[in-house]
């Protein structure tokens, strides 16, 4: 085997090793990204629930204010 062939084979082995490491890194990145996507879905659901609660409380507070005004008017009469 010539020196050139040996150098080419060494470079190909190094490239193969680097490619294997890159594949491993991509696999780990995909796994972590999937976890983040799942977390995002959960947080979106939580946000919707909290927003719904806020809207409910806001409506109830508006009703209480209206009732307090009516009571105030009746007491003022």
XYZ file of N, CA and C in Angstrom:
231
model
N 0.866 -1.168 0.000
C 0.000 0.000 0.000
C 0.914 1.233 0.000
N 0.578 2.212 -0.805
C 1.419 3.397 -0.910
C 1.111 4.347 0.246
N 2.001 5.286 0.416
C 1.831 6.268 1.496
C 0.555 7.088 1.285
N 0.270 7.413 0.048
C -0.938 8.167 -0.272
C -2.188 7.379 0.107
N -2.187 6.103 -0.201
C -3.334 5.259 0.144
C -3.514 5.156 1.666
N -2.395 5.069 2.356
C -2.456 4.999 3.821
C -3.032 6.298 4.383
N -2.592 7.442 3.865
C -3.119 8.727 4.323
C -4.614 8.865 4.026
N -5.032 8.423 2.849
C -6.446 8.485 2.483
C -7.265 7.621 3.441
N -6.799 6.407 3.724
C -7.515 5.521 4.639
C -7.586 6.106 6.044
N -6.508 6.693 6.498
C -6.511 7.327 7.821
C -7.527 8.466 7.876
N -7.558 9.271 6.830
C -8.517 10.373 6.773
C -9.951 9.857 6.713
N -10.165 8.796 5.950
C -11.502 8.216 5.879
C -11.938 7.665 7.238
N -11.036 7.043 7.962
C -11.355 6.539 9.306
C -11.694 7.690 10.256
N -10.915 8.763 10.150
C -11.181 9.929 10.995
C -12.545 10.538 10.662
N -12.848 10.614 9.376
C -14.146 11.140 8.947
C -15.264 10.247 9.458
N -15.087 8.940 9.377
C -16.105 7.993 9.853
C -16.325 8.155 11.360
N -15.252 8.337 12.110
C -15.357 8.522 13.563
C -16.099 9.831 13.876
N -15.746 10.892 13.157
C -16.426 12.184 13.354
C -17.902 12.075 13.008
N -18.211 11.376 11.922
C -19.598 11.197 11.499
C -20.391 10.416 12.549
N -19.775 9.422 13.122
C -20.430 8.646 14.174
C -20.746 9.531 15.380
N -19.817 10.391 15.750
C -20.030 11.309 16.868
C -21.139 12.312 16.550
N -21.161 12.791 15.319
C -22.203 13.734 14.901
C -23.565 13.058 14.949
N -23.651 11.813 14.486
C -24.922 11.076 14.550
C -25.398 10.942 15.988
N -24.481 10.639 16.870
C -24.825 10.503 18.284
C -25.332 11.831 18.840
N -24.656 12.919 18.498
C -25.073 14.244 18.958
C -26.450 14.611 18.409
N -26.712 14.307 17.145
C -28.004 14.609 16.532
C -29.102 13.794 17.214
N -28.837 12.532 17.504
C -29.809 11.678 18.183
C -30.159 12.264 19.557
N -29.132 12.684 20.292
C -29.366 13.285 21.616
C -30.139 14.596 21.488
N -29.796 15.393 20.489
C -30.485 16.670 20.274
C -31.953 16.438 19.943
N -32.250 15.438 19.112
C -33.640 15.133 18.777
C -34.417 14.699 20.014
N -33.781 13.902 20.852
C -34.438 13.449 22.077
C -34.751 14.628 22.987
N -33.780 15.504 23.150
C -33.982 16.663 24.021
C -35.016 17.609 23.433
N -35.007 17.786 22.124
C -35.991 18.640 21.471
C -37.393 18.069 21.652
N -37.522 16.754 21.541
C -38.817 16.122 21.770
C -39.323 16.384 23.176
N -38.422 16.331 24.149
C -38.810 16.621 25.535
C -39.270 18.065 25.680
N -38.574 18.978 25.026
C -38.968 20.393 25.081
C -40.322 20.615 24.406
N -40.566 19.906 23.303
C -41.857 20.037 22.625
C -42.981 19.529 23.527
N -42.747 18.408 24.206
C -43.752 17.885 25.136
C -44.010 18.871 26.267
N -42.951 19.466 26.789
C -43.089 20.450 27.859
C -43.866 21.667 27.362
N -43.590 22.091 26.145
C -44.288 23.236 25.573
C -45.782 22.967 25.445
N -46.135 21.754 25.024
C -47.552 21.392 24.922
C -48.206 21.478 26.304
N -47.508 20.953 27.315
C -48.034 21.006 28.676
C -48.202 22.431 29.173
N -47.223 23.268 28.891
C -47.303 24.666 29.320
C -48.405 25.421 28.586
N -48.605 25.094 27.324
C -49.682 25.737 26.567
C -51.035 25.390 27.173
N -51.207 24.115 27.555
C -52.448 23.711 28.199
C -52.642 24.410 29.529
N -51.565 24.521 30.291
C -51.634 25.210 31.575
C -51.987 26.677 31.380
N -51.384 27.312 30.387
C -51.685 28.717 30.094
C -53.165 28.886 29.765
N -53.702 27.992 28.917
C -55.119 28.084 28.556
C -56.000 27.928 29.795
N -55.625 26.995 30.667
C -56.402 26.792 31.896
C -56.363 28.025 32.787
N -55.174 28.591 32.945
C -55.040 29.787 33.783
C -55.781 30.968 33.186
N -55.732 31.096 31.870
C -56.452 32.186 31.220
C -57.952 32.018 31.422
N -58.433 30.781 31.320
C -59.846 30.512 31.557
C -60.249 30.870 32.980
N -59.401 30.527 33.939
C -59.673 30.882 35.333
C -59.703 32.398 35.519
N -58.762 33.073 34.896
C -58.712 34.535 34.977
C -60.001 35.143 34.427
N -60.443 34.650 33.278
C -61.661 35.189 32.678
C -62.867 34.936 33.585
N -62.922 33.752 34.175
C -64.017 33.423 35.085
C -64.003 34.353 36.297
N -62.829 34.538 36.880
C -62.719 35.430 38.045
C -63.047 36.870 37.680
N -62.642 37.276 36.506
C -62.932 38.633 36.055
C -64.435 38.850 35.924
N -65.129 37.869 35.345
C -66.586 37.971 35.205
C -67.256 37.995 36.573
N -66.779 37.160 37.478
C -67.364 37.131 38.816
C -67.122 38.445 39.549
N -65.928 39.004 39.380
C -65.630 40.285 40.013
C -66.527 41.382 39.452
N -66.717 41.374 38.147
C -67.622 42.360 37.535
C -69.030 42.217 38.105
N -69.493 40.990 38.286
C -70.827 40.755 38.864
C -70.912 41.281 40.286
N -69.848 41.034 41.062
C -69.830 41.523 42.449
C -69.863 43.045 42.504
N -69.120 43.674 41.627
C -69.112 45.140 41.584
C -70.513 45.654 41.239
N -71.145 45.014 40.274
C -72.509 45.419 39.893
C -73.466 45.245 41.069
N -73.365 44.111 41.754
C -74.229 43.870 42.915
C -73.959 44.880 44.025
N -72.701 45.209 44.259
C -72.364 46.185 45.305
C -72.927 47.560 44.954
N -72.906 47.930 43.693
C -73.487 49.214 43.277
C -74.989 49.225 43.502
N -75.633 48.095 43.164
C -77.084 48.012 43.401
C -77.404 48.113 44.872
N -76.640 47.437 45.711
C -76.842 47.491 47.159
C -76.635 48.919 47.660
N -75.603 49.574 47.156
C -75.315 50.958 47.534
C -76.462 51.884 47.170
N -77.029 51.679 45.991
C -78.164 52.504 45.567
C -79.372 52.255 46.476
N -79.603 50.992 46.791
C -80.755 50.672 47.644
C -80.586 51.252 49.041
N -79.373 51.200 49.555
C -79.114 51.755 50.895
C -79.184 53.282 50.868
N -78.849 53.862 49.749
C -78.872 55.316 49.622
C -80.278 55.864 49.478
N -81.206 55.006 49.098
C -82.606 55.463 48.912
C -83.292 55.744 50.207
